[in-house]
CSV table of C-alpha atoms in Angstrom, one decimal:
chain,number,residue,atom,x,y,z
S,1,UNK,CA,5.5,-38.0,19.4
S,2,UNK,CA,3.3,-38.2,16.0
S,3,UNK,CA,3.9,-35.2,13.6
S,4,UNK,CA,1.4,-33.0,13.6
S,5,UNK,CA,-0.7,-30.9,11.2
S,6,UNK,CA,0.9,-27.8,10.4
S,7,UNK,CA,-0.2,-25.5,13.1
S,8,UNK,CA,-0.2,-22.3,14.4
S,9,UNK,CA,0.4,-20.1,11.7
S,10,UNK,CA,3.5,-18.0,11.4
S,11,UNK,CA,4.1,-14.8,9.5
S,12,UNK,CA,7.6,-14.3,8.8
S,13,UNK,CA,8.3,-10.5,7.9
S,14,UNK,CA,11.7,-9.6,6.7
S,15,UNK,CA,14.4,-9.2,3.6
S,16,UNK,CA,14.0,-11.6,0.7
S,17,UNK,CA,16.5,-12.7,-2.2
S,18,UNK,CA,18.4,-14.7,-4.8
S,19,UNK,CA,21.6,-15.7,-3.2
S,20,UNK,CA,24.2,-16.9,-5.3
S,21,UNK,CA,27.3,-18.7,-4.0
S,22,UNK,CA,30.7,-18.8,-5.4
S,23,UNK,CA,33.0,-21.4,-3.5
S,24,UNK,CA,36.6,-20.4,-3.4
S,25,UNK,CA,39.3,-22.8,-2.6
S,26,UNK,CA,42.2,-20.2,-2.0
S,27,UNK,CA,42.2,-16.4,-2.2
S,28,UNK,CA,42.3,-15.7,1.7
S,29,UNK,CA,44.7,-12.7,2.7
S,30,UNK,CA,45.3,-13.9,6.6
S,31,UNK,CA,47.9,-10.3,7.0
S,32,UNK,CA,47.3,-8.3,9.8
S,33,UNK,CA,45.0,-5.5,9.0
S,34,UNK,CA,42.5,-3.2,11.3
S,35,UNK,CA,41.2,-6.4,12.8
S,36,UNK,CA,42.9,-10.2,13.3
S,37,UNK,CA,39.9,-11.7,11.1
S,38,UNK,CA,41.2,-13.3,8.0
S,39,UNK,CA,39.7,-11.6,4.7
S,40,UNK,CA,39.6,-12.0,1.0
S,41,UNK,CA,42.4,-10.5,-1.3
S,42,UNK,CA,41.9,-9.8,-4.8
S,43,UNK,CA,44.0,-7.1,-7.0
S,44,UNK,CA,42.4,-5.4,-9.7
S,45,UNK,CA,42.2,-6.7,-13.5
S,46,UNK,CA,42.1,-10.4,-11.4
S,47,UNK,CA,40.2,-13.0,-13.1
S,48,UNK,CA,38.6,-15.5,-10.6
S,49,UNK,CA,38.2,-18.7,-11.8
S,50,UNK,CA,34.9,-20.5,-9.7
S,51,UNK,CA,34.8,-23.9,-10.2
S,52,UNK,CA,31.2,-24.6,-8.9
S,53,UNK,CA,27.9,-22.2,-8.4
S,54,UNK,CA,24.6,-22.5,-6.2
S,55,UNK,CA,21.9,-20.3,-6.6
S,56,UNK,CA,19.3,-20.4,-2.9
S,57,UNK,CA,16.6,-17.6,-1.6
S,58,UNK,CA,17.9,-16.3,0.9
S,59,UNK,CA,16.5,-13.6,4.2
S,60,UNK,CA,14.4,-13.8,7.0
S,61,UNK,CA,11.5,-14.0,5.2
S,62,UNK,CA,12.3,-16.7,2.9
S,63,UNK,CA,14.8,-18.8,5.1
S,64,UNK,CA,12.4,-18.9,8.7
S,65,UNK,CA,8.9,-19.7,6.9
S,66,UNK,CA,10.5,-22.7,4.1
S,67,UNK,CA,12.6,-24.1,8.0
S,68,UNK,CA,9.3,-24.0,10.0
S,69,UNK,CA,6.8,-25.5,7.1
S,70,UNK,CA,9.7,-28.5,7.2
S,71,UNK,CA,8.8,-28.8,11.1
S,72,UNK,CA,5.2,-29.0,11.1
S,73,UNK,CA,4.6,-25.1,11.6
S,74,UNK,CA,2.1,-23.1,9.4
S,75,UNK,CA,4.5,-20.3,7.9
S,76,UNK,CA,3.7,-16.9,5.5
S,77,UNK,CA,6.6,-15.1,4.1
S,78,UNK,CA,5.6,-11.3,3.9
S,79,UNK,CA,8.6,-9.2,1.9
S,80,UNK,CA,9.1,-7.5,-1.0
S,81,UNK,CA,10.1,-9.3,-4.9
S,82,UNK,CA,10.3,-7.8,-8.0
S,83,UNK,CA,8.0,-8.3,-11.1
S,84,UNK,CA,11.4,-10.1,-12.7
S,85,UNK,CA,12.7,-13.5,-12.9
S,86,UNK,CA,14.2,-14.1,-10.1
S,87,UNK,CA,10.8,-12.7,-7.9
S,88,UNK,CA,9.0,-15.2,-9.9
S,89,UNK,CA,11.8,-17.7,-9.0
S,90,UNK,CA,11.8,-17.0,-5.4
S,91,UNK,CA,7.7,-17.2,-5.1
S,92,UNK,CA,7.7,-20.4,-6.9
S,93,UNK,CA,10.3,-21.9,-4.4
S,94,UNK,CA,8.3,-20.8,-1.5
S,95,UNK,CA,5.6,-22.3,-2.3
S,96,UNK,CA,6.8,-25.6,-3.8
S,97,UNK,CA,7.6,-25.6,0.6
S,98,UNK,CA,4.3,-25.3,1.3
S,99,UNK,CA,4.7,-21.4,2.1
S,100,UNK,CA,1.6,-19.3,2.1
S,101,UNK,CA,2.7,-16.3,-0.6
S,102,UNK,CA,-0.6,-14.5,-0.5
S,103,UNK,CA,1.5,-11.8,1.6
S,104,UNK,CA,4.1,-11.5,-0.5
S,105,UNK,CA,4.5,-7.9,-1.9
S,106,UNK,CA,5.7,-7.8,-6.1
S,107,UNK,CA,6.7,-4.4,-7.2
S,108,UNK,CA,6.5,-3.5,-10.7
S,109,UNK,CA,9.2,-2.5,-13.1
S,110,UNK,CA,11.8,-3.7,-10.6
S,111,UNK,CA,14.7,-6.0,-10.1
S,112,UNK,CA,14.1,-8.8,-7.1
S,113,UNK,CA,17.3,-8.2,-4.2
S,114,UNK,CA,20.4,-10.2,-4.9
S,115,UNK,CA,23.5,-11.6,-3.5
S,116,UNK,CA,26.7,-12.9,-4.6
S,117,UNK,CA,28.2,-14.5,-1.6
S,118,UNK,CA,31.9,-15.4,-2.2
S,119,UNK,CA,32.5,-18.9,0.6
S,120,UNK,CA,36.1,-19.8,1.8
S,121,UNK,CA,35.8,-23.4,1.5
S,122,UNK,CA,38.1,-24.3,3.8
S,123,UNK,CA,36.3,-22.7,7.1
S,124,UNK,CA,32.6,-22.2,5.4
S,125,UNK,CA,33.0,-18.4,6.5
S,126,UNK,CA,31.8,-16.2,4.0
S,127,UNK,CA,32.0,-12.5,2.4
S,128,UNK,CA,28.2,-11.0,0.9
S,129,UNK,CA,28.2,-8.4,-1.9
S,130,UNK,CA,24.1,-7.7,-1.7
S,131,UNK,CA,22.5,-5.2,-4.3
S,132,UNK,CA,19.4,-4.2,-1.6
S,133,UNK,CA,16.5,-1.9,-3.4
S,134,UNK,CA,13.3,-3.8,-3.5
S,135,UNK,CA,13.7,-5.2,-0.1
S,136,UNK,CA,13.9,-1.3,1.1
S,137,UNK,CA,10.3,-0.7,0.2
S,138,UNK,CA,8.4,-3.6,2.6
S,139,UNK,CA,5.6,-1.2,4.0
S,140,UNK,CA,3.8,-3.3,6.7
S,141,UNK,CA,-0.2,-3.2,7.3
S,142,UNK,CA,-2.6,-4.2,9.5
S,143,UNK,CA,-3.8,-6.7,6.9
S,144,UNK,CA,-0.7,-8.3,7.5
S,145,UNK,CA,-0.8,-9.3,11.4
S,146,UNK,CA,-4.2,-10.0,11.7
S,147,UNK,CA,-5.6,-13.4,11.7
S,148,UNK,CA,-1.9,-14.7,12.5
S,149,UNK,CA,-1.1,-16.0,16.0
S,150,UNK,CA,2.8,-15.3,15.8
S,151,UNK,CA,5.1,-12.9,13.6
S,152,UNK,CA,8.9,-13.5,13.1
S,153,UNK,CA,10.7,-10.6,12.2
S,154,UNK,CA,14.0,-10.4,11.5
S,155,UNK,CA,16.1,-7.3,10.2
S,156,UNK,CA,13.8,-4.2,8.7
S,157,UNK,CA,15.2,-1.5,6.3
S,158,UNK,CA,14.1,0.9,4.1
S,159,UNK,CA,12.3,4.1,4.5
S,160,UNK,CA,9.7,2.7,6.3
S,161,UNK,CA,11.7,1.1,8.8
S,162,UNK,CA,10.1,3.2,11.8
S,163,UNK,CA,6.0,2.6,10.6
S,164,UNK,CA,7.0,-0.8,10.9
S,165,UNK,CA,8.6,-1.0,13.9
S,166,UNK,CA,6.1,0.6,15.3
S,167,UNK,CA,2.9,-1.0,14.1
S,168,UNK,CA,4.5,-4.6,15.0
S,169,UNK,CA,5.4,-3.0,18.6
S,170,UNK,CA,1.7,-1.8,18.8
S,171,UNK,CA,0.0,-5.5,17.5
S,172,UNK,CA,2.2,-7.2,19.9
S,173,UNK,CA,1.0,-5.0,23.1
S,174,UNK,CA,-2.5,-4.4,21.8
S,175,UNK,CA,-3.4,-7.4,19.5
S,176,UNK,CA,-3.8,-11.1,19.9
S,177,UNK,CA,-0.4,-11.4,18.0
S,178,UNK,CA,2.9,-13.1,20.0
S,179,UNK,CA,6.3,-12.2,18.9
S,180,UNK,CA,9.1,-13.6,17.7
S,181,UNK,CA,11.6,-10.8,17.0
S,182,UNK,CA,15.6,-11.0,15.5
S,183,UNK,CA,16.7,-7.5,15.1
S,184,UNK,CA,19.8,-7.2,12.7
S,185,UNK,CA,22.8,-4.7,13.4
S,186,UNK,CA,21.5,-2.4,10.7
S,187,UNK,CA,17.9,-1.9,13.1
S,188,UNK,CA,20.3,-2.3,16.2
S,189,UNK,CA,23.0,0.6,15.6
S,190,UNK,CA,20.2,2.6,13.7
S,191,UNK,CA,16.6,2.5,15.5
S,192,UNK,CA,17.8,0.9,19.1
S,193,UNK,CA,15.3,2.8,21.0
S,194,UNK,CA,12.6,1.2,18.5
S,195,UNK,CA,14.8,-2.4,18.9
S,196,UNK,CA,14.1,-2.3,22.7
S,197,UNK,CA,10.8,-1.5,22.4
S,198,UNK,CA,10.0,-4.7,19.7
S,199,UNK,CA,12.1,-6.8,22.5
S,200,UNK,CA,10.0,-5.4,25.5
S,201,UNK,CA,6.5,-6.6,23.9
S,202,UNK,CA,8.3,-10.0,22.1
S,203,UNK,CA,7.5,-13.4,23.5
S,204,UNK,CA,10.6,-14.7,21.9
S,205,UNK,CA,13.8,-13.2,21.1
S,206,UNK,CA,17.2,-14.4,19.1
S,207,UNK,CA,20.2,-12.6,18.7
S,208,UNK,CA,23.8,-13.3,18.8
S,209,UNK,CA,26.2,-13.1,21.0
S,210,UNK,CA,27.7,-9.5,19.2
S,211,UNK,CA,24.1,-8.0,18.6
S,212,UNK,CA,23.1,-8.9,22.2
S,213,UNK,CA,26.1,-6.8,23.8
S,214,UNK,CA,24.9,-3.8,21.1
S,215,UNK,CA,21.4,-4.0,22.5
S,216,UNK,CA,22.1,-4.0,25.8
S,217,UNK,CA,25.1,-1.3,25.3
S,218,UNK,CA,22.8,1.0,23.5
S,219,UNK,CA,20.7,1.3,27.0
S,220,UNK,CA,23.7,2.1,29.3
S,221,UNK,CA,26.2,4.5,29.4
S,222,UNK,CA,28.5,2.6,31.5
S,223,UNK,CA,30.0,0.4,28.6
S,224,UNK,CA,32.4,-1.5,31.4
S,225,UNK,CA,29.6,-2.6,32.9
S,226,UNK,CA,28.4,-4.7,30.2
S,227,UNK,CA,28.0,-8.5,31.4
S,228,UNK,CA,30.2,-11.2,29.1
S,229,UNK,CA,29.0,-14.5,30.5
S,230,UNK,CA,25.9,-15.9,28.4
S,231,UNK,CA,23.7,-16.3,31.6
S,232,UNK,CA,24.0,-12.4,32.5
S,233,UNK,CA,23.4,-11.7,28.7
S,234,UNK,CA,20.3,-13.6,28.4
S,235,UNK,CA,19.2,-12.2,32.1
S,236,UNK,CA,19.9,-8.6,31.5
S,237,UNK,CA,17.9,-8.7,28.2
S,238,UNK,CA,14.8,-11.0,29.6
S,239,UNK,CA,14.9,-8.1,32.1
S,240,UNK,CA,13.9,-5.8,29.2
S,241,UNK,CA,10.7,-8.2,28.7
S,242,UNK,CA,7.5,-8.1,29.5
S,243,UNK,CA,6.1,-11.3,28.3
S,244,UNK,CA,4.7,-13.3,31.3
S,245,UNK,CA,7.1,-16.2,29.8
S,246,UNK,CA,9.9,-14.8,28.4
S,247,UNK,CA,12.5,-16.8,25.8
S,248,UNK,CA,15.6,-15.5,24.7
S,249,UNK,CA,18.3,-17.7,22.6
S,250,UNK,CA,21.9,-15.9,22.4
S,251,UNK,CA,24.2,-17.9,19.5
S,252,UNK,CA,28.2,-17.4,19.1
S,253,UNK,CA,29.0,-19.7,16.3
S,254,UNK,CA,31.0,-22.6,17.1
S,255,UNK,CA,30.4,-22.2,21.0
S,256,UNK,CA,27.0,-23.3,20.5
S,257,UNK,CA,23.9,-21.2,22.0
S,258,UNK,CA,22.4,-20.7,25.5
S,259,UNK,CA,18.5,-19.7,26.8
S,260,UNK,CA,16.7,-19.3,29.6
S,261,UNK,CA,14.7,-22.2,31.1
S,262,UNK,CA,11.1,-22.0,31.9
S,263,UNK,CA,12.2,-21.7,36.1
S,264,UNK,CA,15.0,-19.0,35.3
S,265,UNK,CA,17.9,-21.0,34.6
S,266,UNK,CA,20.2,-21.1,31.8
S,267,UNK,CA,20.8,-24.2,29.4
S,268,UNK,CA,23.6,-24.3,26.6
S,269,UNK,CA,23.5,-26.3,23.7
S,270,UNK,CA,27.3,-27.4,22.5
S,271,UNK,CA,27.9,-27.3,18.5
S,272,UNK,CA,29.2,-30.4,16.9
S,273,UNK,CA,32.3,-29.2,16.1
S,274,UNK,CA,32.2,-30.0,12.5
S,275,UNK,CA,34.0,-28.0,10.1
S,276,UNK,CA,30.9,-25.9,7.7
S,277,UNK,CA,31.1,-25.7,4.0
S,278,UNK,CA,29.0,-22.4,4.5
S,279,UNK,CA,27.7,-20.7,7.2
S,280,UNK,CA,25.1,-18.7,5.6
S,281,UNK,CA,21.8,-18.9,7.4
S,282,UNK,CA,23.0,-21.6,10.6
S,283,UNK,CA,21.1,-18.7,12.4
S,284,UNK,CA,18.1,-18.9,10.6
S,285,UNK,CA,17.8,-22.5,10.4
S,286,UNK,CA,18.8,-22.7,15.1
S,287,UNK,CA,15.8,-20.2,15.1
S,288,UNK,CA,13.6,-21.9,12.9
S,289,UNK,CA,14.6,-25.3,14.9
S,290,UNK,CA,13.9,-23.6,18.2
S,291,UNK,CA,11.1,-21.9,16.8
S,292,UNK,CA,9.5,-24.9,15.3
S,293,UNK,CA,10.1,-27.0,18.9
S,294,UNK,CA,8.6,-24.1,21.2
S,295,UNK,CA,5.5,-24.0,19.0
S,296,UNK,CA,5.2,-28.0,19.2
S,297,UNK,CA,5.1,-27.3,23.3
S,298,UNK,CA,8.4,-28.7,23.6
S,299,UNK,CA,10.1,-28.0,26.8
S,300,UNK,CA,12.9,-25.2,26.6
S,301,UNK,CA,16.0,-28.2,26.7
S,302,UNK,CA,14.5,-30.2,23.6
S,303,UNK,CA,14.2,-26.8,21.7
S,304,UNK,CA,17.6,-26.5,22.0
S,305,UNK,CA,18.7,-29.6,20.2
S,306,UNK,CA,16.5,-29.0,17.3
S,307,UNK,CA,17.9,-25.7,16.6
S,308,UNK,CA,21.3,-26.8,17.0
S,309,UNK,CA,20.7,-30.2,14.8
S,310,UNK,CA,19.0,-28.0,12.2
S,311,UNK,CA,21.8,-25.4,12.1
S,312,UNK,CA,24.5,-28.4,12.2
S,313,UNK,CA,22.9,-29.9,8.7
S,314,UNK,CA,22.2,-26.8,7.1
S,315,UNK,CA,26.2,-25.6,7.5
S,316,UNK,CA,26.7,-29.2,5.4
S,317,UNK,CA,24.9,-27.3,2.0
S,318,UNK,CA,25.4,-23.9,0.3
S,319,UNK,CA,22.8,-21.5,1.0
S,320,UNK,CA,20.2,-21.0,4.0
S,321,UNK,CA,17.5,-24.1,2.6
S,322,UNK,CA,19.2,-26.9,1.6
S,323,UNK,CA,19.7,-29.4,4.4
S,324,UNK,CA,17.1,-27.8,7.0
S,325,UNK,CA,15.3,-30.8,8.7
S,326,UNK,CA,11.7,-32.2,8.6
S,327,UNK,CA,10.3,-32.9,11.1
S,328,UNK,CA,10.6,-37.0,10.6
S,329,UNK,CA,14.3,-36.4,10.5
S,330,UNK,CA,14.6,-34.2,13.3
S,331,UNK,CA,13.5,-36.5,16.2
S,332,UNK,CA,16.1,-38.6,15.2
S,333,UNK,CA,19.3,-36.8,15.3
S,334,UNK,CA,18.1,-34.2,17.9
S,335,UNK,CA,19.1,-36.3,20.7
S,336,UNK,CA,22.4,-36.2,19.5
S,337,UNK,CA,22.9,-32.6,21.1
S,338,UNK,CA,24.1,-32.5,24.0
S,339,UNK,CA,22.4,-30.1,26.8
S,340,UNK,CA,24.3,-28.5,29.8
C-alpha cells in the first residue's frame, strides 16, 4: 500500500502544554503506604540533582493531531495557549508537523499550561506536577466542528466543560461529524452522565482498562456486577453505542490492548515487553496509531499493530512526540505485533 495524501481531516480538541521531563535515577520510596504502588520520596530542604532535561508539548490536542499528520491523516489541534513563550513555542512545533493551527485559541496576558514530569528511569513510570489555567478556558463553537469529518476529543475541563460536552454530543447526533471520543478520569468521575452520552453518539472510543470499569460503574448500582475480562468490557460499553459500526479499544499498559472486530469478536494486541524510559503519552500515540489505520480503511486486526508499534517506539523517547511513526516506517515494523 502507497501512502497516501493526507486525508480526512481531523480536529483534535483537548488540553495543550509544555511538558518538561526530569529523569531520575534513584529517589523511589517502594514502603507500603495506602496503596502497594511504588512512589517518589523526597524530604523537605532536599536538593535534587537532574542530570538530564527534555522539554515536549504535551495533551490531547497536541500529541493526537502531530501522531496522525506522521500517518497520512489531515489533523487540527483546537485548545487553548497563552500569548507567552511557551504558546508561541508550542504553535510553532505544531505546525513545523504539518498541523493546521488556525483553531488554536491564544489568550492574552496569560501563561501557556505546564508540566514538570518527574520519570523513574528504571520502569519509565512517571509522577506529573501540572500548573492547569489556560487550558480551563477552551470554549468550543460551532465554527470549530464544521467542515471537519471527524473530532478527537480527549479530557475537557474548565468552566465550560458541560457547553462542550454538550455541543460535541449534539454535532455528532445531528451533524455530518463522526467521533472519536477519550474521556479522562477528571470528565469520568465529574460529568459521567455527559461521558455516556459523548460515548452513545461516538463512532470510536479509547479508554483504559481503569477508566472503562468507571464508566461502566457509573451506570450501575450493582458494583459486583461489573465484568473484568476485556471482551465483556469492550461489549458492555459497545452496548452503550449507537454507531451502526461501533469501535472501542480498551489499553492496560504492559498487557497490551483489545477491540472489537468488525463481526463482534474481540482481538488483543500483546505489548513487546520492553522495558519504557517514559510512559508519557504510549496512550496517545496507540490511539493515534489505531486512529491513523481505521481512517486508511484498514481492517480492525492491522489497526491494532499500528497502535501498538507506535506506542512501543514512543515509550523509547521522553515526552508524547518524539519517536511516533510515519507512515513509511510504520508498515514496516507493524507486522511485528502479534494479534490474538
Amino acid at each position: 500500500m502507497t501512502e497516501k495524501a493526507n486525508r480526512p481531516t481531523v480536529m483534535c480538541i483537548g488540553s495543550m502544554g509544555k511538558d518538561i521531563f526530569f529523569p531520575l535515577h534513584d529517589g523511589r520510596d517502594t514502603s507500603p503506604c495506602a496503596t502497594p504502588r511504588p512512589r517518589f520520596c523526597f524530604t523537605f530542604g532536599d536538593k535534587v540533582h537532574v542530570q538530564d532535561r527534555y522539554m515536549a508539548p504535551g495533551g490531547c490536542a497536541c500529541n493526537m493531531s502531530v501522531g496522525l499528520m506522521r500517518l497520512g491523516v489531515g489533523a487540527r489541534a483546537c485548545g487553548v495557549v497563552g500569548d507567552d513563550a511557551d504558546g508561541a513555542w508550542i504553535t510553532h512545533q505544531l505546525r513545523d508537523s504539518g498541523v493546521n493551527t488556525q483553531h488554536m485559541i491564544v489568550e492574552r496576558d496569560a501563561y501557556t499550561d505546564l508540566s514538570v514530569i518527574i520519570v523513574d528511569t528504571s520502569t519509565g513510570e512517571r509522577t506529573i506536577f501540572v500548573n492547569r489555567d489556560i487550558g480551563e478556558r477552551l470554549v468550543l463553537s460551532a465554527d470549530h466542528l464544521t467542515q471537519t469529518a471527524w473530532c478527537f476529543v480527549g479530557s475537557l475541563y474548565g468552566d465550560a466543560i458541560v457547553d462542550n460536552m454538550i455541543l460535541l454530543r449534539d454535532a455528532a447526533t445531528h451533524g455530518s461529524m463522526q467521533l472519536a471520543y477519550n474521556p479522562g478520569g477528571h470528565n469520568i468521575d465529574q460529568q459521567a452522565d455527559l461521558v455516556l452520552q459523548l460515548i452513545r453518539v461516538a463512532a470510536c472510543v479509547f479508554v483504559n482498562k481503569e477508566e472503562a470499569l468507571r464508566i461502566l460503574a457509573s451506570n450501575t448500582a450493582d458494583h459486583t456486577q461489573l465484568p473484568d475480562r476485556e471482551e465483556d468490557i469492550i461489549n458492555a460499553l459497545v452496548a452503550h453505542m449507537n454507531h451502526p459500526s461501533p469501535c472501542v479499544v480498551v489499553t492496560d499498559g504492559t498487557r497490551g490492548a483489545w477491540t472489537n472486530t468488525e463481526k463482534g469478536g474481540t482481538l488483543h494486541v500483546e505489548a513487546s515487553g520492553k522495558v519504557a524510559l517514559d510512559t508519557t503519552g504510549a496512550g496517545d500515540a496507540f490511539a493515534s496509531g489505531f486512529f491513523a489505520a481505521l481512517l486508511h480503511g484498514m481492517q480492525r486486526a492491522q489497526c491494532m499493530q499500528w497502535g501498538a508499534a507506535n506506542s512501543d517506539s514512543v515509550i523509547s523517547y521522553y515526552g508524547a512526540h518524539e519517536g511516533l511513526l510515519t507512515y513509511a516506517i510504520m508498515e514496516r515494523r507493524s507486522d511485528a505485533f502479534h494479534i490474538e
